Each structure stands twice: as C-alpha cells, then as structure tokens.
Short mmCIF file of C-alpha atoms and ligand atoms in Angstrom, two decimals:
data_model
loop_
_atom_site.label_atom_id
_atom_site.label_comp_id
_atom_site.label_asym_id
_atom_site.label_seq_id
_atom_site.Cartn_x
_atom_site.Cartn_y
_atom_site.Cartn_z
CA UNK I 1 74.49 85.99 102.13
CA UNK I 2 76.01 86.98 98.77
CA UNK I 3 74.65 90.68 99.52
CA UNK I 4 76.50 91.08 102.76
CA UNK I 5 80.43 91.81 103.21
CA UNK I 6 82.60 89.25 103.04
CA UNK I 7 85.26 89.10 105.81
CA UNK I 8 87.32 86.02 104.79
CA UNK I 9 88.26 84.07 101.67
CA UNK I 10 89.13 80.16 101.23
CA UNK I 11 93.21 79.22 100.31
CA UNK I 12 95.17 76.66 99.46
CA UNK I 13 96.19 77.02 103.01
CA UNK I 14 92.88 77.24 104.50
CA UNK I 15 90.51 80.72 105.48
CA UNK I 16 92.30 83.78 105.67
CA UNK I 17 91.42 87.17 106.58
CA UNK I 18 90.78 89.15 103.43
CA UNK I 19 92.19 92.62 105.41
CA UNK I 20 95.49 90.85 105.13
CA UNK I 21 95.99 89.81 101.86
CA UNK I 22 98.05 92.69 100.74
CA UNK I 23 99.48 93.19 97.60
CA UNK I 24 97.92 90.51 95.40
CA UNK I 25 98.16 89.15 91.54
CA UNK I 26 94.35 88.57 90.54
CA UNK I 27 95.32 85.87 87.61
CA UNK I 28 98.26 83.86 87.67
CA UNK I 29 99.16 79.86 86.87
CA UNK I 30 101.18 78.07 88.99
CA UNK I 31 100.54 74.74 86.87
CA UNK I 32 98.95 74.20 83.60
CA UNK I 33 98.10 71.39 81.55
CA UNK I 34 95.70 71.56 78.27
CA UNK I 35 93.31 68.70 77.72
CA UNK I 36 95.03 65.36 76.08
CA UNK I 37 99.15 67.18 77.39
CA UNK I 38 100.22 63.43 77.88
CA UNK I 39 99.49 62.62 74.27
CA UNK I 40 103.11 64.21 73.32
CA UNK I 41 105.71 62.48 74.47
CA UNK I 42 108.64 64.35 72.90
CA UNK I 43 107.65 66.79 75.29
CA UNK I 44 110.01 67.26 78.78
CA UNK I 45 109.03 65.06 81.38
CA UNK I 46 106.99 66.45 84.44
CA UNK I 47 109.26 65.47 87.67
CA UNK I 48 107.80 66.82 90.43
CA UNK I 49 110.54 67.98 92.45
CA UNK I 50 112.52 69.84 89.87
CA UNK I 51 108.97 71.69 89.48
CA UNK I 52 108.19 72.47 92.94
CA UNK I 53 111.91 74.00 93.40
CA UNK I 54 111.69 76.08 89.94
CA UNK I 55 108.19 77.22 90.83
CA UNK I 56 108.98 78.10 94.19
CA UNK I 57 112.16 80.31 93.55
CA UNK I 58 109.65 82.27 90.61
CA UNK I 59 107.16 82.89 93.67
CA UNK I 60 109.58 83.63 96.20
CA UNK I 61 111.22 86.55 93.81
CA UNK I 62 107.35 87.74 93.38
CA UNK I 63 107.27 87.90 97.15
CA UNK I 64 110.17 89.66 97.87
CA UNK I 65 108.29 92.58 95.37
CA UNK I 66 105.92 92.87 98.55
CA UNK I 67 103.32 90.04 96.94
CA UNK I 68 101.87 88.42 99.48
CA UNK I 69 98.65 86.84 97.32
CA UNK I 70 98.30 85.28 94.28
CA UNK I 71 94.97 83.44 92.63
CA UNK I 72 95.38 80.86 90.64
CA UNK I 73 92.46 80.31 88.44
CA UNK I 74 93.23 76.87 87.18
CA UNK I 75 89.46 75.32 85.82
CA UNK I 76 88.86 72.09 86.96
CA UNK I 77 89.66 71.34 82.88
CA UNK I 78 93.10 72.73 82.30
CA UNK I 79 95.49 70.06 84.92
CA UNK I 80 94.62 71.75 87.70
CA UNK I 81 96.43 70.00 91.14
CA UNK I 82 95.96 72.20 93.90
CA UNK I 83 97.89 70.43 96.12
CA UNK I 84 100.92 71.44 94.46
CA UNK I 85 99.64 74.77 94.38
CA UNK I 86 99.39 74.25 98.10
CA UNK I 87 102.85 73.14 98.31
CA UNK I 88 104.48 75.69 96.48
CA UNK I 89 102.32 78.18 98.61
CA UNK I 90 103.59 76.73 101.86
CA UNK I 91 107.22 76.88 100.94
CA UNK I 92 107.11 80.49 98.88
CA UNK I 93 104.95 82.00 101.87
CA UNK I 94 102.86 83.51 99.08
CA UNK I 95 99.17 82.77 99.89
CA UNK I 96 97.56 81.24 96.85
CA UNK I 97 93.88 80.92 96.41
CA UNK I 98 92.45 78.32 93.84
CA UNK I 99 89.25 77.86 92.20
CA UNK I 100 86.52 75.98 90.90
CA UNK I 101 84.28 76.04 87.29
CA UNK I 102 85.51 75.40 84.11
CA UNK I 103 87.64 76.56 80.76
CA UNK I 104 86.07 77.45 77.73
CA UNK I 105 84.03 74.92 74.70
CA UNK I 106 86.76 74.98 72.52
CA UNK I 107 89.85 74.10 74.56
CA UNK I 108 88.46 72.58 78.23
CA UNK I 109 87.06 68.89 78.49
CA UNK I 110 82.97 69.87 77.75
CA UNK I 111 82.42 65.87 77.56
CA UNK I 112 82.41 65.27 81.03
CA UNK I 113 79.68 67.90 81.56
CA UNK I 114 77.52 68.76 78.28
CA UNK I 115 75.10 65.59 79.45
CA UNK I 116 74.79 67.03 82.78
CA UNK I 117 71.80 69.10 83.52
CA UNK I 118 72.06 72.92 85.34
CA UNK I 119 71.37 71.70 88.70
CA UNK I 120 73.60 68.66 88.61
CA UNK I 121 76.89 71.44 87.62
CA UNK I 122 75.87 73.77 90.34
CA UNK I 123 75.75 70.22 92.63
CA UNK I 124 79.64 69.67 91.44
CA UNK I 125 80.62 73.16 91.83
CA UNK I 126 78.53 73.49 95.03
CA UNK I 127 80.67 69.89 96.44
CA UNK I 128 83.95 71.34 95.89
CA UNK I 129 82.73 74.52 97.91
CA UNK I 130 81.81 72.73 100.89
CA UNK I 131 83.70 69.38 100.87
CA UNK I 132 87.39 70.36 99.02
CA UNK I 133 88.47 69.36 95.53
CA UNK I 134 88.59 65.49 95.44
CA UNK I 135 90.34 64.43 98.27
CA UNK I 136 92.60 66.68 99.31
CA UNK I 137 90.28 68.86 101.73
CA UNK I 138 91.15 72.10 99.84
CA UNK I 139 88.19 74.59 99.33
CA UNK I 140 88.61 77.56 96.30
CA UNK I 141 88.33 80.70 96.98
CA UNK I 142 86.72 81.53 93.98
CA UNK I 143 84.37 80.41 91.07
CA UNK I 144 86.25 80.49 87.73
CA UNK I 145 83.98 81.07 83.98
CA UNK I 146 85.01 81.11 80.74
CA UNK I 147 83.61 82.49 77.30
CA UNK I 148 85.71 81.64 73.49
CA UNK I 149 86.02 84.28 71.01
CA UNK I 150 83.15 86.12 69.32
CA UNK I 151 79.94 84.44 70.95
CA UNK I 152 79.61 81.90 74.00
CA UNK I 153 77.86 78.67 73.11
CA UNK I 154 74.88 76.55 74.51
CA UNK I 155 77.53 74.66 76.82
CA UNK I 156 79.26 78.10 78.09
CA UNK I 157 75.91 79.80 78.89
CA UNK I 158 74.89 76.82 81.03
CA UNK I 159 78.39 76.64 82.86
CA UNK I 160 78.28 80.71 83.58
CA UNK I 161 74.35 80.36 84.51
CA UNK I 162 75.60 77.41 87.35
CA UNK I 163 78.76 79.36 88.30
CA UNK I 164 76.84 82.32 88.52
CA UNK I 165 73.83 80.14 90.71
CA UNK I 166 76.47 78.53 92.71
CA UNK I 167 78.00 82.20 93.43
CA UNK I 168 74.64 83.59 94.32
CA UNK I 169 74.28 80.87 96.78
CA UNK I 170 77.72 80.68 98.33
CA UNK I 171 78.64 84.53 98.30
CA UNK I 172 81.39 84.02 95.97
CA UNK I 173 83.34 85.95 93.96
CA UNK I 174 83.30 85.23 89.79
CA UNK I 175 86.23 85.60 87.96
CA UNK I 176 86.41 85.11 84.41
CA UNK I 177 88.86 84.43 80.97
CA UNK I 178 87.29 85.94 77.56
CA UNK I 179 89.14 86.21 74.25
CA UNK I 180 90.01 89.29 72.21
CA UNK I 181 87.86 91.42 74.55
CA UNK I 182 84.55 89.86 73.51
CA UNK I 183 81.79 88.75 75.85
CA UNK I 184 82.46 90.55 78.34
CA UNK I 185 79.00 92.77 78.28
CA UNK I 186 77.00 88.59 77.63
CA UNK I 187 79.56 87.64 81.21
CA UNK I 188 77.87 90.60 82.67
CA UNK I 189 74.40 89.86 81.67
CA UNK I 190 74.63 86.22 82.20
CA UNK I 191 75.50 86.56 86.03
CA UNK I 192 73.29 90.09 86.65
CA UNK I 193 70.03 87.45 85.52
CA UNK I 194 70.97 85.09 88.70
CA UNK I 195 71.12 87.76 91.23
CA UNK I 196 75.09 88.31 91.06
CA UNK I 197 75.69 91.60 91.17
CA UNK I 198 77.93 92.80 88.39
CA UNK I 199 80.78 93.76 91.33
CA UNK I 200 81.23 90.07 92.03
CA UNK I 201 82.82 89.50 88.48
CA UNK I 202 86.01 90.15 87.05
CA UNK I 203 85.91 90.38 83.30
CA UNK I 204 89.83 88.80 82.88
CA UNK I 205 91.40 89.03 79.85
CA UNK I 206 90.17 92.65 78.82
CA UNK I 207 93.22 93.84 78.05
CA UNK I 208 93.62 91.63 74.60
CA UNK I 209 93.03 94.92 72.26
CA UNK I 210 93.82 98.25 72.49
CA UNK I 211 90.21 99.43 73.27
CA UNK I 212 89.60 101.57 76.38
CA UNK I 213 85.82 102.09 75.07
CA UNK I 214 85.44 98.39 75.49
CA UNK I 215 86.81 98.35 78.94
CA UNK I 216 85.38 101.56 80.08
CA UNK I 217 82.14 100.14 78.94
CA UNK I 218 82.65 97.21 81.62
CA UNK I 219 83.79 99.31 84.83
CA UNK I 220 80.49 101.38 84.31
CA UNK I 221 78.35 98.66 84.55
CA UNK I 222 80.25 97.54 87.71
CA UNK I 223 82.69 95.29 87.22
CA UNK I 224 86.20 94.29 87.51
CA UNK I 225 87.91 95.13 84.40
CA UNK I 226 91.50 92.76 84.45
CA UNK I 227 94.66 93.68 82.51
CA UNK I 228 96.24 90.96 83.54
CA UNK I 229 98.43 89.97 80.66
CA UNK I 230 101.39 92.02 81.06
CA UNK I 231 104.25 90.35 79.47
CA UNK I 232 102.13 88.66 76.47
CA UNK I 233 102.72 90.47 73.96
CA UNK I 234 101.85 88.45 70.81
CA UNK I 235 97.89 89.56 71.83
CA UNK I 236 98.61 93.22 72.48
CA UNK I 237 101.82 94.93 73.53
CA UNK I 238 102.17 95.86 76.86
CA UNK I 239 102.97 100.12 75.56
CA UNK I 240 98.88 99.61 74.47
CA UNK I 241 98.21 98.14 78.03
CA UNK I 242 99.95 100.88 79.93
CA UNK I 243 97.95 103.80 77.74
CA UNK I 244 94.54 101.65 78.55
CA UNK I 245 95.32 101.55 82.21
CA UNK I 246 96.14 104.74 82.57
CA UNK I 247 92.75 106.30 80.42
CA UNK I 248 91.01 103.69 82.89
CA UNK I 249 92.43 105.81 86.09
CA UNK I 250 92.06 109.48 84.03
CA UNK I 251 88.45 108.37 83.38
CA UNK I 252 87.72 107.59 87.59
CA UNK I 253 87.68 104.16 86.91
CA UNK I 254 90.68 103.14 89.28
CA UNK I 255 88.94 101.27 91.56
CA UNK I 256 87.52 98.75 88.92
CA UNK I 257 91.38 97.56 87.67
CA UNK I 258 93.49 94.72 88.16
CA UNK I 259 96.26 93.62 87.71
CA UNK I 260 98.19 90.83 86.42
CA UNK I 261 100.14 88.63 83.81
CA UNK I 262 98.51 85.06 83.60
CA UNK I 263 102.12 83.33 83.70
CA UNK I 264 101.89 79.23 83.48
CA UNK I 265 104.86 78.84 85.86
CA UNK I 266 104.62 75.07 85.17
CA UNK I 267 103.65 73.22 82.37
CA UNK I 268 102.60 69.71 81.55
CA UNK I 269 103.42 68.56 78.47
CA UNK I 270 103.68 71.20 75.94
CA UNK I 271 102.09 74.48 75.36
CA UNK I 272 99.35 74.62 72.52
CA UNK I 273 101.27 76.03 69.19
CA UNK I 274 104.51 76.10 70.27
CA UNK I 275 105.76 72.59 71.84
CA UNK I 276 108.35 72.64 74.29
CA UNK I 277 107.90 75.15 77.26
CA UNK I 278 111.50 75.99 77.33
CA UNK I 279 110.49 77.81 73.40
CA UNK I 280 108.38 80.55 75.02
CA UNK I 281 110.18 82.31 76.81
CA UNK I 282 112.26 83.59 73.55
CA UNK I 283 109.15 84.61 71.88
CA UNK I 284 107.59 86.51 75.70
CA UNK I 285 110.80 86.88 77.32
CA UNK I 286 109.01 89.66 79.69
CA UNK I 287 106.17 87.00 80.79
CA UNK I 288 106.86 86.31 84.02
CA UNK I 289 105.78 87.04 87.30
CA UNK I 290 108.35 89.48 88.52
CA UNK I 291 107.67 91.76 85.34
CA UNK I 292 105.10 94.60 86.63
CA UNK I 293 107.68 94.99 89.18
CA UNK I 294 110.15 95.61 87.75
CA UNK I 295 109.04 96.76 84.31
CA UNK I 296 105.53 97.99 84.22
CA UNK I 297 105.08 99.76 87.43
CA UNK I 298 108.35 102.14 86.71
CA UNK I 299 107.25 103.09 83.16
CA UNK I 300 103.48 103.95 84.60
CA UNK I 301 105.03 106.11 87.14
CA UNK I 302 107.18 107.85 84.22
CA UNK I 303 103.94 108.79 82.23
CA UNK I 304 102.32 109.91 84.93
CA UNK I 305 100.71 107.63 87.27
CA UNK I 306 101.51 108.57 91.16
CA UNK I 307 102.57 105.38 93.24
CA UNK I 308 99.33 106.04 95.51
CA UNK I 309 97.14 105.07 92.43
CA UNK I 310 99.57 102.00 91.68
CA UNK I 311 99.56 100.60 95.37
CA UNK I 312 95.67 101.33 95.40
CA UNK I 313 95.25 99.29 92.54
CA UNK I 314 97.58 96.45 93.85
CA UNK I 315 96.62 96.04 97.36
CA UNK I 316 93.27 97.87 97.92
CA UNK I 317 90.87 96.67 94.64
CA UNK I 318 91.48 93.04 95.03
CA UNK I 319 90.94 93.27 98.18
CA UNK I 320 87.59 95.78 97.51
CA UNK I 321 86.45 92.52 94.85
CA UNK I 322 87.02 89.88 97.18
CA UNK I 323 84.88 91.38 100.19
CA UNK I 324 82.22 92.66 97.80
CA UNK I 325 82.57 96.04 99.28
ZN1 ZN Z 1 94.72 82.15 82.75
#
C-alpha cells in the first residue's frame, strides 16, 4: 500500500482530496504546550474562547493569502488538542491536518513510553490511525518524528523505527523536527531500513544553519528538505534562508522544498526561556503566519526567483509529498 499513490489524506475535518489542498504551510502550531506548562502559574491563563477567537483571526488572515492547508505537527507530547485544532479549522475554513508520534528525548514526555517495547509504540501509533486520537474520532494525517541535537538516542531510534513501521504499514507520510541541521542523513537511514522510501519524509527544521551542502545533501537522497522557520530568527536569519532556498532551486532541487514558519499561535503556559508569550513577539516580531506573504515571497521574487517556482513550491510539492508521487 505504502508504494502506491495516495489519493486522499486524513483532517481535522475528516478525508479530503489531496488534488485540492492548494496552497499549503507544511509545519505550523496552532496550540502548544511543553511538558509540566501548568507548573507556572504566573503565567496568563489559558481561556478557551479568547484563544479560539485570536487563533482564528491569525488563520483567517493566512487564508485570505490564498492558504487553504495547514499541518499541524503537534506530537502527542507537546499539549496537543486536536479538537481545538478542529475548531479553529472549521471556523477559519483553513483545512488543518494533525498528527501522531512523538517530540524529541530531551523536551517530550519519554516516561510514558521508554518501558514500552517496539511493537507495543507502533500498536499506539497504529490505534490513533484507525480509531482517532482518544475520543474525539479525529484521525492524523500524518506521522510526526523527532531527533535532539548532535546524535539521536536509544529512545529516539526506537520511536523513528515504530513511526517509520507504522508508516510502512499505513502508507503514511513522515514528517520530522531535527535541531541545528543534524540528523537528518540518521532520519533518512532510520526510515530507508523499514521499507519507507526516503520521499515519504520531510527532514523539518533544515533550515537552522546557513548550509546548502547540508540540505542539498538531503534532496539527493530523496527527501523533503523543510525551511520552515521563516520569521525565527534567533536560529538563523531569514536573508541566510532566502540565499539557501534559492541555491536549492539553482541546483534543480525545487521540487524537494517546503515551506513554512513553525508559529505556536497558542500557547499554554509559558514558552521555554522566555516566560510569558506576550515577550516573543518583541524578540521575532516577523514570526507569524502571514510573514512569507507578505515578506519573504516579495524579497525572493526581487533576487530572482519567478512566481512560477514560488507557487510550485507552495501548492504543487506538498501536495507531490503527500500523494507520494
Ligand atoms: Zn514545530
């Protein structure tokens, strides 16, 4: 099954066609919330219906950019509620697709899995595939991994090996968060050893150095390569991001880039190393969803980049990685 095209993809909102997504952000949060977020209570409250208006006005300004799809690929580990997600998809009309799998060893919640063996993750993964997260009846569309910075531990090679089993097994699609542009190639080689072709993964978070041999070095072997951090600059700036993107489409590797920013449109509690939410946006004032749009895109086409290559990249390569075609 994994080997043959696939026609539709699981949302929030149920199957949809994956001909009609359109223009779609590969890596985006609609809700966050870090292991142990309800620890700090000097941190603003979460009250739901202030959130669901704030978030929906962010997604319906994405939409009226011609957005039509957003993922969001909350781990099971990071707060993930995807029936708000499903809310704030039903009142944006931005489709949003959610996933299963989990965050990294360092910052997810490895307790409630180190003691399990291989076949019992790929039976929770496998569960939430068939049956819906919890209770709530709704299915991801795709299979989230995750690898910390340098090397990926015991705990991350088993979670990748299941995600990747699961994958095989389900014809899903892998998508992925690594940390200043390492692991990558062992994401690759993990997933390849099950039977997932490299095409089925994209290697998120690529764009954390200014290092088009690194990237590059991904696309060849087949995969998605994501610069999908736009607007966070305190990793790399966005100038280095724009040069990288454009040696990736110079060098014929259009087809294997996406795009994105991973906003956190709503947090609970506060955000890891610098408290209250309302502080980043001084420090990133260009992370949000809107800022391709209006920023990114224009300054491509300046140095160079025609709009053809920008709207292939927007609308036809996610839609190329979801079908696995
Ligand atoms: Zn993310």
């Amino acid at each position: 099954m994994s080997e043959s095209l696939q026609t539709t993809i699981q949302t929030t909102l149920g199957p949809r066609e994956i001909s009609a997504l359109g223009r779609t952000l590969i890596h985006e949060h609609v809700l966050v919330g870090y292991p142990g977020w309800f620890i700090d209570n000097r941190m603003p409250r979460f009250v739901r219906a202030e959130a669901v208006a704030r978030v929906v006005d962010a997604f319906q300004q994405l939409h009226a950019y011609g957005v039509k799809t957003v993922v969001d690929p909350c781990p099971m580990d990071l707060g993930r509620d995807v029936e708000f997600v499903a809310e704030i998809s039903q009142r944006s009309g931005v489709t949003l697709i959610c996933t299963t799998g989990v965050y990294t060893e360092a910052q997810g919640i490895p307790f409630a899995l180190r003691h399990h063996e291989l076949d019992a993750v790929c039976d929770i993964f496998q569960r939430e595939i068939e049956d819906g997260i919890g209770a709530t009846g709704i299915r991801p569309g795709l299979i989230k991994i995750a690898t910390g910075d340098g090397a990926v531990s015991d705990y991350e090679r088993k979670m990748l090996t299941a995600a990747a089993r699961v994958a095989k097994r389900n014809g899903m699609t892998l998508l992925s968060h690594t940390e200043n542009c390492s692991c990558g190639h062992d994401q690759i080689d993990i997933v390849t050893a099950e039977g997932v072709p490299a095409s089925h993964l994209l290697v998120g978070h690529s764009c954390g150095r200014d290092d088009h041999d690194y990237q590059a070095s991904l696309a060849r072997r087949g995969a998605y390569v994501g610069f999908d951090r736009f607007g966070i600059e305190i990793f790399n700036s966005d100038a280095n991001r724009m040069k990288n993107v454009k040696q990736m489409i110079d060098a014929g590797l259009r087809d294997h880039v996406l795009l994105s920013h991973d906003t956190v449109n709503c947090w609970l509690g506060g955000v890891p190393g610098f408290g209250d939410p309302a502080q980043v946006s001084q420090v990133v004032p260009n992370w949000k969803l809107t800022h391709l749009f209006e920023n990114i895109f224009p300054a491509l086409e300046a140095a160079g980049v025609s709009k053809a290559d920008l709207e292939h990249i927007i609308t036809d390569n996610p839609r190329r990685y979801f079908a696995h075609g």
